[in-house]
Amino acid sequence: MTDEQEPVRPSGVWATAVGVARVRALETERENALFRDPLARAFATAGGLWPSSPPLPDDEAARRRRLAVSFSIVIRTKFLDDLLQQASASGVRQVVLLGAGMDSRAFRIDWPAGTRLFEVDTAAPLDFKASVLRQERAVARCERITVAVDLREDWPGALTAAGHDPAAPTVWIAEGLLIYLPEDAVELLLARIGAQSAAGSRMGLTLGSRGVIERFGADAEPGSAASMWLSEMPDDPVGWLAGHGWEASSHTLRERAAAYGRPISTPPQREELPGGLISAVRR
C-alpha cells in the first residue's frame, strides 16, 4: 500500500489492536508509566480512537468492566516486556509475535545486536501498521521481519520461509490472542509453537481467566472485543503447558499489579484461581 492509497480501516478482531494501542498511549502519558510506547498514539489516531474514543457506557457495571480490561492491558504489557528482556539477557535472539497487531516492541525496546523479530499477522493489520510507521518515520531497533499469514493457515511454513530458524531458541509472544480462538485452535497453535521451538526457547502467553466470558462477554455489545471472546484458560495452566513440553509459571493480574506498584485496591470477589499471565521455558 502506498501513502496515496486509501488507508485500510480497522475491522473485526484485529480492530481491537487499535483499542489496545489507545490504552498504551494513555499509559505512556502517565508520569509513572510502567512503559513508554511512543507509537501507540499514532496507531490510535490512524484508527480513529484518538483523541476521543467511544463514550463510556451509562451502565456502571459495564463501565467497570471496560476500565478493568484497560488495566489488564497495561499490566500484561509490562509483564511481557520484562519477559522479553529476560529472554534477551539469556541469549535468545529470535522473537516471534503471534497476532502482532499494533505491537511496537521492535521500535521501543533496546534489543541486543543480532536480534531478529518476526511479526506474524494477516495482511490488513500489517498494511495499516506499515502506513503509520512510514508516516512516523519509525526505525526498528532490531531486524524486523513481517510475515503476512493467517494463523489458521500454515504459518510455521511462512515463518520458516521468512528466515526463522527452528534450531535456535526463540521467544514467542501470544498477547491478547488465545481468548479469540476456539479451544481446538489453541491446542493446534501450542503444538505448532512447540514443533518450532529449540531447547531454551521461551514463551509468554495471556489467557482469559476462568469465568471471564461469563462476566464480561455475556452482555457485551456486538462487535466489541468481549463479544468475540471464545476460550478461557484451563483449570491447571501449568499442567496443561507441561503436556505441551513447557515448564511454566502462572501469575495473576493482582499479583503482578502489586509487584509493579499498581495494587488493585478492591478485594477479590471470588477465590483467586491460577492467573492468566504465563511465562514458560522449553526444556
Tab-separated table of C-alpha atoms in Angstrom:
chain	number	residue	atom	x	y	z
A	1	MET	CA	0.000	0.000	0.000
A	2	THR	CA	1.348	3.422	-0.910
A	3	ASP	CA	0.849	6.579	1.117
A	4	GLU	CA	-1.523	7.878	-1.588
A	5	GLN	CA	-3.893	4.910	-1.262
A	6	GLU	CA	-6.923	4.918	0.989
A	7	PRO	CA	-5.713	3.500	4.319
A	8	VAL	CA	-7.053	0.167	5.490
A	9	ARG	CA	-9.683	0.698	8.172
A	10	PRO	CA	-9.639	-1.463	11.301
A	11	SER	CA	-12.301	-4.160	11.329
A	12	GLY	CA	-13.085	-7.467	13.011
A	13	VAL	CA	-10.799	-8.957	15.634
A	14	TRP	CA	-7.724	-7.028	14.566
A	15	ALA	CA	-9.524	-3.731	15.158
A	16	THR	CA	-9.159	-4.479	18.862
A	17	ALA	CA	-5.408	-3.951	18.393
A	18	VAL	CA	-6.082	-0.262	17.791
A	19	GLY	CA	-8.008	-0.130	21.049
A	20	VAL	CA	-5.021	-1.712	22.782
A	21	ALA	CA	-2.807	0.978	21.231
A	22	ARG	CA	-5.062	3.657	22.709
A	23	VAL	CA	-4.700	2.121	26.180
A	24	ARG	CA	-0.917	2.055	25.745
A	25	ALA	CA	-0.934	5.684	24.578
A	26	LEU	CA	-2.824	6.730	27.701
A	27	GLU	CA	-0.368	4.816	29.899
A	28	THR	CA	2.565	6.442	28.099
A	29	GLU	CA	1.254	9.881	29.131
A	30	ARG	CA	1.300	8.974	32.835
A	31	GLU	CA	4.116	10.397	34.918
A	32	ASN	CA	4.731	6.988	36.492
A	33	ALA	CA	4.142	4.949	33.325
A	34	LEU	CA	5.038	1.264	33.503
A	35	PHE	CA	6.266	1.517	29.898
A	36	ARG	CA	6.589	4.113	27.131
A	37	ASP	CA	5.123	3.378	23.716
A	38	PRO	CA	5.792	6.442	21.512
A	39	LEU	CA	3.990	4.918	18.514
A	40	ALA	CA	0.786	3.945	20.307
A	41	ARG	CA	-0.824	7.364	19.897
A	42	ALA	CA	-0.154	7.347	16.152
A	43	PHE	CA	-1.801	3.927	15.774
A	44	ALA	CA	-4.808	5.053	17.817
A	45	THR	CA	-5.111	8.263	15.811
A	46	ALA	CA	-4.971	6.447	12.478
A	47	GLY	CA	-7.658	4.073	13.734
A	48	GLY	CA	-9.960	6.894	14.792
A	49	LEU	CA	-9.551	6.384	18.544
A	50	TRP	CA	-7.553	9.491	19.384
A	51	PRO	CA	-8.051	11.981	20.906
A	52	SER	CA	-11.588	10.743	21.549
A	53	SER	CA	-12.892	7.213	21.995
A	54	PRO	CA	-16.337	5.660	22.252
A	55	PRO	CA	-18.044	7.098	25.349
A	56	LEU	CA	-18.106	5.031	28.482
A	57	PRO	CA	-21.423	3.219	28.850
A	58	ASP	CA	-24.019	4.581	31.256
A	59	ASP	CA	-24.261	1.216	32.981
A	60	GLU	CA	-21.883	1.259	35.964
A	61	ALA	CA	-21.070	-2.442	35.711
A	62	ALA	CA	-20.165	-2.069	32.020
A	63	ARG	CA	-18.025	0.949	32.863
A	64	ARG	CA	-16.109	-1.020	35.479
A	65	ARG	CA	-15.577	-3.875	33.049
A	66	ARG	CA	-14.105	-1.571	30.414
A	67	LEU	CA	-11.757	0.016	32.932
A	68	ALA	CA	-10.751	-3.446	34.159
A	69	VAL	CA	-9.870	-4.534	30.626
A	70	SER	CA	-7.754	-1.399	30.122
A	71	PHE	CA	-5.941	-2.049	33.397
A	72	SER	CA	-5.232	-5.645	32.399
A	73	ILE	CA	-3.719	-4.465	29.085
A	74	VAL	CA	-1.280	-2.204	30.939
A	75	ILE	CA	-0.206	-4.946	33.350
A	76	ARG	CA	0.177	-7.621	30.683
A	77	THR	CA	2.232	-5.247	28.501
A	78	LYS	CA	4.688	-4.675	31.347
A	79	PHE	CA	4.753	-8.406	32.153
A	80	LEU	CA	5.648	-9.374	28.586
A	81	ASP	CA	8.163	-6.536	28.226
A	82	ASP	CA	10.011	-7.956	31.222
A	83	LEU	CA	9.803	-11.495	29.851
A	84	LEU	CA	11.294	-10.406	26.516
A	85	GLN	CA	14.135	-8.557	28.177
A	86	GLN	CA	14.894	-11.578	30.363
A	87	ALA	CA	14.919	-13.822	27.292
A	88	SER	CA	17.312	-11.448	25.523
A	89	ALA	CA	19.573	-11.395	28.570
A	90	SER	CA	19.659	-15.208	28.452
A	91	GLY	CA	20.935	-15.086	24.871
A	92	VAL	CA	17.760	-15.615	22.835
A	93	ARG	CA	18.000	-13.670	19.578
A	94	GLN	CA	14.791	-14.719	17.797
A	95	VAL	CA	11.471	-13.153	18.740
A	96	VAL	CA	8.098	-14.098	17.253
A	97	LEU	CA	4.999	-12.016	17.932
A	98	LEU	CA	1.916	-14.028	17.001
A	99	GLY	CA	-1.040	-11.852	16.080
A	100	ALA	CA	1.291	-8.867	16.344
A	101	GLY	CA	-1.356	-6.194	15.807
A	102	MET	CA	-0.063	-2.729	16.731
A	103	ASP	CA	2.794	-4.067	18.869
A	104	SER	CA	5.736	-1.653	18.660
A	105	ARG	CA	8.314	-3.575	20.674
A	106	ALA	CA	10.627	-3.738	17.644
A	107	PHE	CA	10.848	0.062	17.912
A	108	ARG	CA	10.729	0.775	21.643
A	109	ILE	CA	12.892	-1.920	23.285
A	110	ASP	CA	16.700	-1.788	23.253
A	111	TRP	CA	17.465	-5.135	21.617
A	112	PRO	CA	20.883	-6.808	21.670
A	113	ALA	CA	22.792	-6.896	18.396
A	114	GLY	CA	21.733	-9.754	16.165
A	115	THR	CA	18.104	-9.860	17.321
A	116	ARG	CA	15.569	-10.799	14.652
A	117	LEU	CA	11.932	-10.018	15.435
A	118	PHE	CA	9.144	-11.586	13.375
A	119	GLU	CA	5.677	-10.039	13.382
A	120	VAL	CA	3.074	-12.578	12.292
A	121	ASP	CA	-0.381	-11.326	11.372
A	122	THR	CA	-2.749	-11.072	8.443
A	123	ALA	CA	-2.087	-8.595	5.650
A	124	ALA	CA	-4.705	-5.999	6.649
A	125	PRO	CA	-3.277	-5.044	10.071
A	126	LEU	CA	0.285	-5.255	8.748
A	127	ASP	CA	-0.597	-2.883	5.886
A	128	PHE	CA	-2.358	-0.484	8.267
A	129	LYS	CA	0.635	-0.586	10.577
A	130	ALA	CA	3.117	-0.060	7.751
A	131	SER	CA	1.351	3.126	6.660
A	132	VAL	CA	1.572	4.557	10.183
A	133	LEU	CA	5.211	3.550	10.568
A	134	ARG	CA	6.068	5.305	7.286
A	135	GLN	CA	4.233	8.411	8.397
A	136	GLU	CA	6.098	8.412	11.717
A	137	ARG	CA	9.427	7.574	10.062
A	138	ALA	CA	9.851	4.874	12.669
A	139	VAL	CA	13.140	2.980	12.741
A	140	ALA	CA	13.274	-0.503	14.269
A	141	ARG	CA	15.943	-1.256	16.872
A	142	CYS	CA	16.429	-4.802	15.587
A	143	GLU	CA	15.942	-6.708	12.356
A	144	ARG	CA	12.157	-6.610	11.957
A	145	ILE	CA	10.506	-9.078	9.577
A	146	THR	CA	6.767	-9.087	8.885
A	147	VAL	CA	5.039	-12.354	7.969
A	148	ALA	CA	1.596	-11.904	6.430
A	149	VAL	CA	-0.303	-15.122	7.092
A	150	ASP	CA	-3.496	-16.213	8.800
A	151	LEU	CA	-2.812	-18.227	11.957
A	152	ARG	CA	-5.405	-20.738	10.742
A	153	GLU	CA	-3.135	-21.491	7.777
A	154	ASP	CA	0.438	-22.850	7.537
A	155	TRP	CA	2.036	-20.027	9.467
A	156	PRO	CA	5.040	-22.169	10.568
A	157	GLY	CA	5.920	-22.677	6.903
A	158	ALA	CA	5.566	-18.970	6.185
A	159	LEU	CA	7.667	-18.137	9.239
A	160	THR	CA	10.446	-20.511	8.199
A	161	ALA	CA	10.376	-19.117	4.672
A	162	ALA	CA	10.834	-15.635	6.171
A	163	GLY	CA	14.053	-16.760	7.887
A	164	HIS	CA	13.063	-18.157	11.278
A	165	ASP	CA	15.447	-20.909	12.436
A	166	PRO	CA	13.655	-23.618	14.469
A	167	ALA	CA	17.029	-25.000	15.568
A	168	ALA	CA	17.826	-21.809	17.516
A	169	PRO	CA	15.975	-20.721	20.681
A	170	THR	CA	13.009	-18.415	20.154
A	171	VAL	CA	10.924	-16.292	22.477
A	172	TRP	CA	7.253	-16.471	21.481
A	173	ILE	CA	4.611	-13.927	22.465
A	174	ALA	CA	0.869	-14.500	22.125
A	175	GLU	CA	-0.636	-11.419	23.761
A	176	GLY	CA	-4.383	-10.981	23.832
A	177	LEU	CA	-4.680	-13.662	21.158
A	178	LEU	CA	-5.746	-17.014	22.573
A	179	ILE	CA	-9.016	-15.732	24.008
A	180	TYR	CA	-10.247	-15.151	20.423
A	181	LEU	CA	-9.510	-18.738	19.340
A	182	PRO	CA	-11.659	-21.818	19.957
A	183	GLU	CA	-10.060	-24.434	22.184
A	184	ASP	CA	-9.042	-26.754	19.335
A	185	ALA	CA	-7.287	-23.861	17.591
A	186	VAL	CA	-5.442	-23.001	20.822
A	187	GLU	CA	-4.225	-26.596	21.092
A	188	LEU	CA	-3.067	-26.579	17.476
A	189	LEU	CA	-1.257	-23.278	17.960
A	190	LEU	CA	0.610	-24.624	21.008
A	191	ALA	CA	1.559	-27.820	19.150
A	192	ARG	CA	2.910	-25.790	16.238
A	193	ILE	CA	4.880	-23.480	18.519
A	194	GLY	CA	6.405	-26.499	20.247
A	195	ALA	CA	7.441	-28.034	16.928
A	196	GLN	CA	9.314	-24.805	16.076
A	197	SER	CA	10.981	-24.383	19.480
A	198	ALA	CA	14.527	-25.481	20.283
A	199	ALA	CA	15.554	-26.185	23.871
A	200	GLY	CA	15.922	-22.921	25.747
A	201	SER	CA	13.056	-21.268	23.904
A	202	ARG	CA	10.702	-19.125	25.950
A	203	MET	CA	7.071	-18.187	25.678
A	204	GLY	CA	4.764	-15.506	27.067
A	205	LEU	CA	1.005	-16.020	26.912
A	206	THR	CA	-2.040	-14.184	28.121
A	207	LEU	CA	-5.088	-16.346	28.770
A	208	GLY	CA	-8.651	-15.428	29.609
A	209	SER	CA	-9.201	-16.306	33.267
A	210	ARG	CA	-11.897	-18.759	34.257
A	211	GLY	CA	-15.334	-17.126	34.172
A	212	VAL	CA	-14.193	-14.053	32.233
A	213	ILE	CA	-16.508	-14.743	29.288
A	214	GLU	CA	-19.485	-15.096	31.616
A	215	ARG	CA	-18.625	-11.885	33.479
A	216	PHE	CA	-17.534	-9.711	30.548
A	217	GLY	CA	-18.901	-11.286	27.385
A	218	ALA	CA	-22.433	-12.277	28.346
A	219	ASP	CA	-23.900	-8.803	27.784
A	220	ALA	CA	-21.120	-7.377	25.599
A	221	GLU	CA	-22.075	-5.020	22.804
A	222	PRO	CA	-21.974	-6.659	19.329
A	223	GLY	CA	-18.616	-6.004	17.699
A	224	SER	CA	-16.855	-5.246	20.980
A	225	ALA	CA	-13.768	-7.190	21.972
A	226	ALA	CA	-15.610	-9.143	24.658
A	227	SER	CA	-18.297	-10.209	22.196
A	228	MET	CA	-15.624	-12.080	20.219
A	229	TRP	CA	-14.047	-13.952	23.137
A	230	LEU	CA	-14.182	-17.729	22.749
A	231	SER	CA	-11.852	-19.509	25.160
A	232	GLU	CA	-10.608	-19.384	28.722
A	233	MET	CA	-7.540	-20.868	30.336
A	234	PRO	CA	-7.652	-24.453	31.608
A	235	ASP	CA	-8.092	-25.101	35.331
A	236	ASP	CA	-4.399	-26.051	35.570
A	237	PRO	CA	-2.469	-23.932	33.030
A	238	VAL	CA	0.919	-25.087	34.330
A	239	GLY	CA	-0.013	-28.745	33.912
A	240	TRP	CA	-1.580	-28.029	30.542
A	241	LEU	CA	1.635	-26.469	29.247
A	242	ALA	CA	3.735	-29.265	30.756
A	243	GLY	CA	1.783	-31.594	28.472
A	244	HIS	CA	2.999	-29.465	25.560
A	245	GLY	CA	6.628	-29.674	26.710
A	246	TRP	CA	6.901	-26.354	28.550
A	247	GLU	CA	7.928	-25.607	32.140
A	248	ALA	CA	5.553	-22.786	33.004
A	249	SER	CA	4.761	-20.290	35.733
A	250	SER	CA	1.320	-18.745	36.168
A	251	HIS	CA	0.770	-15.250	37.564
A	252	THR	CA	-2.407	-13.405	38.478
A	253	LEU	CA	-3.130	-9.865	37.397
A	254	ARG	CA	-3.486	-8.859	41.049
A	255	GLU	CA	-0.079	-10.327	41.910
A	256	ARG	CA	1.736	-8.614	39.050
A	257	ALA	CA	-0.059	-5.306	39.550
A	258	ALA	CA	1.107	-5.214	43.169
A	259	ALA	CA	4.672	-6.053	42.107
A	260	TYR	CA	4.617	-3.130	39.648
A	261	GLY	CA	3.367	-0.648	42.227
A	262	ARG	CA	-0.197	-0.583	40.879
A	263	PRO	CA	-2.020	-2.640	43.504
A	264	ILE	CA	-5.689	-3.424	42.994
A	265	SER	CA	-7.424	-1.781	45.942
A	266	THR	CA	-10.640	-3.775	45.869
A	267	PRO	CA	-10.627	-7.225	47.492
A	268	PRO	CA	-11.127	-10.245	45.219
A	269	GLN	CA	-14.784	-11.080	44.659
A	270	ARG	CA	-14.042	-14.775	44.331
A	271	GLU	CA	-11.322	-17.294	45.103
A	272	GLU	CA	-8.056	-16.412	43.391
A	273	LEU	CA	-7.532	-19.030	40.681
A	274	PRO	CA	-4.319	-19.632	38.692
A	275	GLY	CA	-3.566	-16.498	36.709
A	276	GLY	CA	-3.702	-15.787	33.005
A	277	LEU	CA	-0.200	-14.296	32.691
A	278	ILE	CA	2.054	-17.158	31.687
A	279	SER	CA	5.819	-17.443	31.278
A	280	ALA	CA	7.322	-20.696	30.075
A	281	VAL	CA	10.628	-22.287	29.088
A	282	ARG	CA	11.210	-25.155	26.664
A	283	ARG	CA	13.439	-27.803	28.251
